[in-house]
Amino acid sequence: MHWRSTRSLAPALVIAACLLLSLAANPASAADAEFLQWLAATWPEAQALGVSRATFDAATRGLEPDLSLPDLAIPGRPQAPQRGQAEFVQTPADYLKEANIARLAAEGAKLRAQYAATLEGIEKKFGVPGPVVLAIWGRETDFGHYKLPHNAMRVLATQAYVGKRKDMFRQEFLLGLKMLQDGQVKLADMRSSWGGAMGLTQFLPSEFYKHGVDFDGDGRADIFNSVPDALASAAKQLADKGWQPGRRWAYEVHAPARFDCTLGEPEVVKPIGEWLKAGFVPAYGRKLRADELAEPASVLQPEGIYGPAFLAPKNYFVIKEYNFSDLYVLFVGHVSDRMSDPHHFETPWSQAALMRTTDVETMQNILTARGLYQDKVDGKAGMKTRAALGAYQKANGLKLDCWPGTAVLDHMRSHPTAAQAR
């Protein structure tokens, strides 16, 4: 929390009063009065970060909230189903379409040759292989072909004003103003996704200040227009989160028929060699080195027992911190492999239907009430949710597949706990 003096608040109150007077003369804008009051109240914090009045005024002039964005909590308005990120609303088969992967891998291979010296320098400095950061660039903005659709300052302000994570986005909004003040980006170039992430490799302002790199030597970290800077910044973010040089991101494997899928969660870690002794078999007959066999890993089954299985070491979870989605990591990791390796996923993805977010939230609430789930209720069927679901299936004599389906939800609803029944 930033300390505010009475003296610093006074100008903000004057500004708010002026804004309200102008609104009185323009009733059509009256609905935005609270937003403009909120905006004016951010000025002392922006000023404390070194933002000038001129920069603040230029960035906020005519700014209005975009109430069509996902992830908002608007008072008095029923929450509509959220569009959400593709990683959380598409089935694995849809998200990991071979056509998309093949196209990005082919273009990535060409860019790998084009930027060979840059990528070699990035790996030497940060330990992250070139194909990995290229795959992130490809996934985030289609190697720069995809033009980000939103005014970043409008997105950040909206999420800070009426989003579900107001405190986080208030800080991102203020740091966005600081980026403008510091000359890191021009206001016209400050485009973002609906979540406020910017640049070729999609950074929030706080991530930019933590991990932004000037790799082309022009005096500023330009993640918007400089490919070397954007790729190096992505590599530094991975390195700062614990990337282990010389290690793979994951290994596709075939799980033994009787494997207990409830063990597929991050906290269950064994050396890869032990998983192989337990019956896991590397895809495509891959032979692992002694150092790979000694590496700790978790079991990942993104579709429960129905699709491919993986052994996920540390680097898997490092990429997941870039975007908290198993499908995102699988996409990025597989595209990076495919730049030099023609193998597809050996086990095909199933056509399993994806449950609605609200239904997964219901499951998570029930699993929480039964003491099987201790993570956040977010409607996303991640590793912890799938493991908890499997524990419920085991406890109730249901088919153990660790996959959220309507049959399991129907069973939960027809067998409520005492707390649910009240």
XYZ file of C-alpha atoms in Angstrom:
422
model
C 0.000 0.000 0.000
C 1.323 3.431 -0.959
C 1.391 6.117 1.744
C -0.617 9.190 0.833
C -0.273 12.580 2.499
C -3.179 15.004 2.906
C -1.275 17.398 0.700
C -1.027 14.881 -2.135
C -4.740 14.074 -1.929
C -5.834 17.692 -2.287
C -5.052 18.032 -6.019
C -6.876 14.751 -6.665
C -9.999 16.054 -4.917
C -9.871 19.276 -6.943
C -9.539 17.256 -10.161
C -12.450 15.030 -9.176
C -14.596 18.086 -8.405
C -13.832 19.586 -11.824
C -14.683 16.326 -13.514
C -17.995 16.102 -11.681
C -18.895 19.669 -12.698
C -18.289 18.778 -16.317
C -20.437 15.672 -15.913
C -23.302 17.767 -14.531
C -23.294 19.671 -17.810
C -23.257 16.418 -19.761
C -25.819 13.974 -18.297
C -24.917 11.309 -20.893
C -21.579 10.932 -19.166
C -22.985 10.815 -15.651
C -22.694 7.030 -15.538
C -18.915 7.407 -15.669
C -18.725 9.771 -12.693
C -17.502 7.117 -10.285
C -14.909 5.896 -12.756
C -13.557 9.406 -13.224
C -13.414 9.879 -9.457
C -11.499 6.627 -9.199
C -9.167 7.713 -11.986
C -8.451 11.057 -10.348
C -7.675 9.301 -7.067
C -4.865 7.323 -8.718
C -2.906 10.491 -9.491
C -1.045 10.754 -6.143
C 0.187 7.158 -6.494
C 1.236 7.747 -10.089
C 3.037 10.923 -9.042
C 4.873 8.947 -6.338
C 6.167 6.647 -9.098
C 7.605 9.637 -10.953
C 4.786 10.064 -13.473
C 4.391 13.669 -14.604
C 1.060 15.456 -14.764
C 1.425 15.738 -18.543
C 1.962 11.997 -18.952
C -0.948 11.183 -16.633
C -3.304 13.545 -18.471
C -2.287 12.255 -21.913
C -2.801 8.638 -20.873
C -6.161 9.172 -19.159
C -7.759 11.815 -21.381
C -11.102 10.483 -22.613
C -10.521 7.137 -20.914
C -13.671 5.110 -20.248
C -14.089 1.637 -18.761
C -14.613 -1.223 -21.201
C -17.394 -3.189 -19.544
C -17.334 -5.856 -22.262
C -14.079 -7.325 -20.942
C -14.050 -10.742 -19.261
C -13.284 -11.238 -15.566
C -15.250 -8.225 -14.317
C -17.442 -7.997 -11.216
C -19.866 -5.187 -11.982
C -22.158 -4.285 -9.041
C -25.797 -4.905 -9.805
C -25.121 -6.788 -13.012
C -25.568 -10.587 -13.160
C -22.309 -12.204 -14.123
C -22.406 -13.438 -17.696
C -20.475 -16.568 -18.623
C -16.881 -15.517 -19.139
C -15.255 -15.964 -22.524
C -11.985 -16.795 -20.818
C -8.620 -17.719 -22.256
C -8.483 -20.383 -24.940
C -6.316 -22.498 -22.628
C -9.248 -22.901 -20.245
C -12.277 -23.111 -22.550
C -11.055 -25.339 -25.396
C -10.609 -29.087 -25.281
C -7.020 -30.337 -25.560
C -7.782 -31.645 -29.054
C -8.987 -28.198 -30.166
C -6.239 -26.210 -28.451
C -3.456 -28.524 -29.634
C -4.573 -28.840 -33.249
C -1.879 -30.363 -35.408
C -2.394 -27.812 -38.195
C -1.637 -24.909 -35.845
C 1.355 -26.628 -34.289
C 2.815 -27.616 -37.666
C 2.419 -24.095 -39.066
C 4.046 -22.393 -36.094
C 6.828 -24.970 -35.900
C 7.651 -24.479 -39.582
C 7.781 -20.695 -39.267
C 9.682 -21.022 -35.998
C 12.333 -23.130 -37.709
C 12.840 -20.369 -40.289
C 13.047 -17.711 -37.586
C 15.494 -19.902 -35.676
C 17.845 -19.676 -38.635
C 17.167 -15.957 -39.154
C 17.889 -15.062 -35.528
C 20.544 -17.712 -34.921
C 23.141 -15.339 -33.455
C 20.584 -13.627 -31.211
C 19.183 -16.926 -29.944
C 22.667 -18.282 -29.297
C 23.433 -15.177 -27.235
C 20.160 -15.485 -25.321
C 20.809 -19.126 -24.453
C 24.364 -18.353 -23.421
C 23.189 -15.600 -21.070
C 19.964 -17.074 -19.685
C 20.248 -20.811 -20.343
C 16.928 -20.998 -22.212
C 17.004 -22.657 -25.664
C 16.018 -20.558 -28.665
C 13.130 -22.818 -29.752
C 11.417 -22.365 -26.384
C 11.308 -18.560 -26.546
C 10.388 -18.699 -30.235
C 7.474 -20.999 -29.377
C 6.312 -18.526 -26.702
C 6.434 -15.732 -29.284
C 4.464 -17.910 -31.693
C 1.808 -18.822 -29.135
C 1.411 -15.296 -27.777
C 1.236 -13.180 -30.945
C 1.764 -15.551 -33.893
C 5.320 -14.234 -34.329
C 3.996 -10.673 -34.437
C 1.360 -11.317 -37.130
C -1.446 -11.011 -34.576
C -2.132 -7.402 -33.711
C -3.269 -6.938 -30.127
C -6.803 -5.485 -30.190
C -7.139 -3.426 -27.006
C -5.989 -0.086 -25.627
C -3.770 -1.343 -22.803
C -4.386 1.601 -20.486
C -8.143 1.192 -20.895
C -7.916 -2.527 -20.108
C -5.715 -2.001 -17.049
C -7.905 0.823 -15.757
C -11.093 -1.177 -16.273
C -9.738 -4.242 -14.494
C -8.430 -2.056 -11.668
C -11.761 -0.267 -11.333
C -14.285 -3.095 -11.626
C -12.335 -6.323 -12.169
C -12.141 -9.323 -9.881
C -8.500 -8.552 -9.042
C -8.669 -4.806 -8.418
C -5.585 -4.443 -6.225
C -3.344 -6.305 -8.644
C -4.543 -4.344 -11.650
C -4.344 -0.988 -9.862
C -0.625 -1.579 -9.549
C -0.423 -2.714 -13.191
C -2.242 0.462 -14.270
C 0.197 2.621 -12.313
C 3.194 0.768 -13.760
C 1.689 1.184 -17.223
C 1.766 4.935 -16.624
C 5.368 4.596 -15.498
C 6.244 2.778 -18.748
C 4.928 5.802 -20.649
C 6.786 8.220 -18.386
C 10.037 6.288 -18.753
C 9.776 6.336 -22.531
C 9.541 2.550 -22.750
C 6.594 2.761 -25.160
C 4.491 5.330 -26.982
C 0.847 5.572 -25.975
C -0.274 4.730 -29.533
C 1.751 1.505 -29.434
C 0.420 0.421 -26.054
C -1.890 -2.342 -27.273
C -2.783 -5.395 -25.236
C -4.836 -8.536 -24.878
C -8.078 -8.389 -22.871
C -5.991 -9.296 -19.820
C -3.641 -6.322 -20.229
C -0.552 -8.232 -21.416
C 1.523 -6.348 -23.977
C 4.270 -6.755 -26.530
C 5.431 -9.571 -28.787
C 5.762 -11.978 -25.866
C 2.915 -10.622 -23.708
C 4.092 -8.977 -20.505
C 2.087 -7.152 -17.880
C 3.790 -3.903 -16.777
C 5.046 -5.485 -13.531
C 6.598 -8.342 -15.522
C 8.220 -5.837 -17.842
C 9.923 -4.071 -14.938
C 11.064 -7.379 -13.438
C 12.243 -9.123 -16.573
C 12.521 -6.635 -19.457
C 15.868 -6.806 -21.281
C 17.599 -4.442 -23.703
C 19.276 -7.128 -25.817
C 19.772 -5.143 -29.014
C 21.765 -2.467 -27.182
C 19.702 0.578 -28.170
C 19.268 1.771 -24.592
C 15.765 0.500 -23.796
C 13.931 -2.785 -23.467
C 11.471 -2.681 -26.359
C 9.180 -5.713 -26.129
C 6.817 -4.126 -28.659
C 9.046 -3.781 -31.714
C 12.431 -5.407 -31.015
C 12.494 -9.169 -31.537
C 15.827 -9.563 -29.665
C 14.479 -7.609 -26.682
C 11.167 -9.508 -26.605
C 12.812 -12.938 -26.849
C 15.502 -12.107 -24.317
C 12.874 -10.744 -21.925
C 10.900 -13.994 -22.219
C 14.092 -15.968 -21.565
C 14.957 -13.843 -18.534
C 11.473 -14.354 -17.118
C 11.898 -18.134 -17.427
C 15.396 -17.954 -15.960
C 14.211 -15.797 -13.063
C 11.494 -18.361 -12.332
C 14.028 -21.176 -12.103
C 14.663 -22.558 -15.595
C 17.225 -25.352 -15.507
C 19.650 -25.152 -18.453
C 20.265 -28.335 -20.398
C 17.007 -29.960 -19.260
C 13.874 -30.802 -21.234
C 10.485 -29.236 -20.573
C 8.693 -32.650 -20.403
C 8.702 -36.257 -21.641
C 5.728 -37.909 -23.290
C 5.218 -41.381 -21.833
C 2.750 -44.258 -21.812
C 1.281 -44.813 -18.348
C 0.875 -48.345 -17.012
C -2.707 -49.640 -17.281
C -3.328 -49.680 -13.535
C -1.685 -46.366 -12.675
C -3.571 -44.450 -9.997
C -4.311 -41.142 -11.729
C -4.806 -39.395 -8.368
C -1.009 -39.389 -8.141
C -0.864 -36.977 -11.077
C -0.293 -33.786 -9.146
C 2.726 -31.496 -8.659
C 3.424 -32.584 -5.081
C 3.962 -36.241 -6.073
C 7.542 -36.184 -7.331
C 9.923 -39.053 -8.093
C 13.083 -39.413 -10.183
C 12.132 -40.205 -13.777
C 13.971 -43.518 -13.482
C 11.614 -44.583 -10.681
C 8.554 -43.751 -12.768
C 9.984 -45.911 -15.561
C 10.573 -48.776 -13.133
C 6.911 -48.429 -12.113
C 5.865 -49.127 -15.697
C 5.957 -45.790 -17.532
C 7.432 -46.112 -21.033
C 8.918 -43.145 -22.958
C 7.132 -42.375 -26.222
C 8.860 -43.244 -29.493
C 11.286 -45.513 -27.656
C 13.245 -42.496 -26.405
C 16.384 -43.509 -24.532
C 17.097 -41.298 -21.537
C 20.531 -40.396 -20.233
C 21.563 -41.156 -16.668
C 21.163 -37.492 -15.664
C 17.651 -37.445 -17.153
C 16.694 -40.604 -15.257
C 17.785 -38.935 -12.032
C 15.704 -35.796 -12.642
C 12.628 -35.384 -10.378
C 9.294 -35.201 -12.193
C 5.539 -35.360 -11.680
C 2.995 -37.275 -13.749
C 0.751 -35.152 -15.965
C -2.429 -36.553 -17.563
C -4.224 -33.540 -19.075
C -7.275 -35.619 -20.072
C -7.233 -37.971 -17.146
C -6.700 -41.520 -18.397
C -7.951 -40.740 -21.922
C -5.159 -38.843 -23.670
C -1.374 -38.540 -23.665
C 0.618 -38.745 -20.437
C 3.797 -36.875 -19.562
C 6.526 -36.766 -16.972
C 6.845 -33.113 -16.001
C 10.162 -31.925 -14.506
C 11.008 -28.489 -13.104
C 11.106 -26.733 -16.477
C 7.519 -27.736 -17.175
C 6.356 -25.796 -14.145
C 8.612 -22.852 -15.013
C 6.796 -22.435 -18.339
C 3.514 -22.839 -16.467
C 4.394 -19.757 -14.415
C 4.515 -17.823 -17.700
C 0.907 -18.865 -18.318
C -0.839 -20.978 -15.687
C -2.258 -23.589 -18.031
C -1.216 -27.153 -18.764
C -2.374 -26.809 -22.366
C -0.279 -23.660 -22.827
C 2.854 -25.466 -21.629
C 2.136 -28.470 -23.838
C 1.597 -26.223 -26.850
C 4.765 -24.196 -26.302
C 6.867 -27.225 -25.442
C 5.630 -29.285 -28.378
C 6.081 -26.448 -30.881
C 9.630 -25.950 -29.622
C 10.345 -29.668 -30.134
C 8.756 -29.732 -33.573
C 11.128 -27.104 -34.919
C 13.693 -29.891 -35.204
C 11.761 -33.112 -34.471
C 8.955 -34.322 -36.805
C 7.235 -36.509 -34.178
C 3.645 -35.657 -33.228
C 2.178 -36.620 -29.868
C 2.393 -40.403 -29.962
C -0.892 -40.889 -28.097
C -3.691 -38.946 -29.815
C -5.892 -36.522 -27.912
C -9.384 -37.804 -27.278
C -12.562 -35.985 -28.188
C -13.626 -35.733 -24.536
C -16.135 -32.963 -23.976
C -15.127 -30.036 -21.794
C -17.451 -29.135 -18.940
C -18.719 -25.599 -18.507
C -16.692 -23.421 -16.155
C -19.658 -23.102 -13.793
C -19.976 -26.896 -13.563
C -16.275 -27.295 -12.782
C -16.662 -24.608 -10.095
C -19.550 -26.618 -8.628
C -17.331 -29.697 -8.567
C -14.520 -27.774 -6.897
C -16.878 -26.446 -4.226
C -18.190 -29.950 -3.500
C -14.679 -31.405 -3.425
C -13.645 -28.597 -1.062
C -16.586 -29.305 1.234
C -15.572 -32.969 1.343
C -11.971 -32.106 2.239
C -10.560 -33.442 -1.034
C -9.550 -30.119 -2.595
C -7.697 -27.206 -1.015
C -6.855 -25.038 -4.026
C -8.727 -22.069 -5.508
C -12.204 -22.420 -6.985
C -11.741 -21.109 -10.508
C -13.640 -23.439 -12.832
C -10.424 -24.753 -14.366
C -9.792 -28.500 -14.285
C -6.064 -28.404 -13.571
C -3.813 -31.041 -12.026
C -5.050 -30.540 -8.462
C -8.707 -30.575 -9.487
C -8.267 -33.752 -11.528
C -6.457 -35.484 -8.646
C -9.174 -34.440 -6.163
C -11.839 -35.645 -8.577
C -10.076 -39.001 -8.789
C -10.030 -39.219 -5.000
C -13.810 -38.664 -5.002
C -14.245 -41.387 -7.620
C -12.180 -43.837 -5.544
C -14.086 -43.031 -2.363
C -17.437 -43.618 -4.056
C -16.632 -46.690 -6.132
C -16.885 -44.861 -9.451
C -14.773 -45.385 -12.539
C -11.375 -43.863 -11.840
C -10.480 -41.594 -14.748
C -9.651 -38.221 -13.094
C -11.689 -36.376 -15.698
C -14.629 -34.017 -14.962
C -17.687 -35.472 -16.633
C -21.431 -35.128 -16.235
C -21.794 -38.580 -14.616
C -19.493 -37.593 -11.742
C -21.223 -34.251 -11.266
C -24.624 -35.948 -11.268
C -23.359 -38.346 -8.583
C -22.086 -35.440 -6.474
C -25.445 -33.681 -6.716
C -27.407 -36.796 -5.844
C -25.170 -37.593 -2.866
C -24.812 -34.224 -1.074
C -22.914 -33.725 2.146
C -24.842 -32.551 5.185
C -23.596 -29.014 4.542
C -24.807 -29.139 0.914
C -28.192 -30.525 1.910
C -28.935 -27.612 4.255
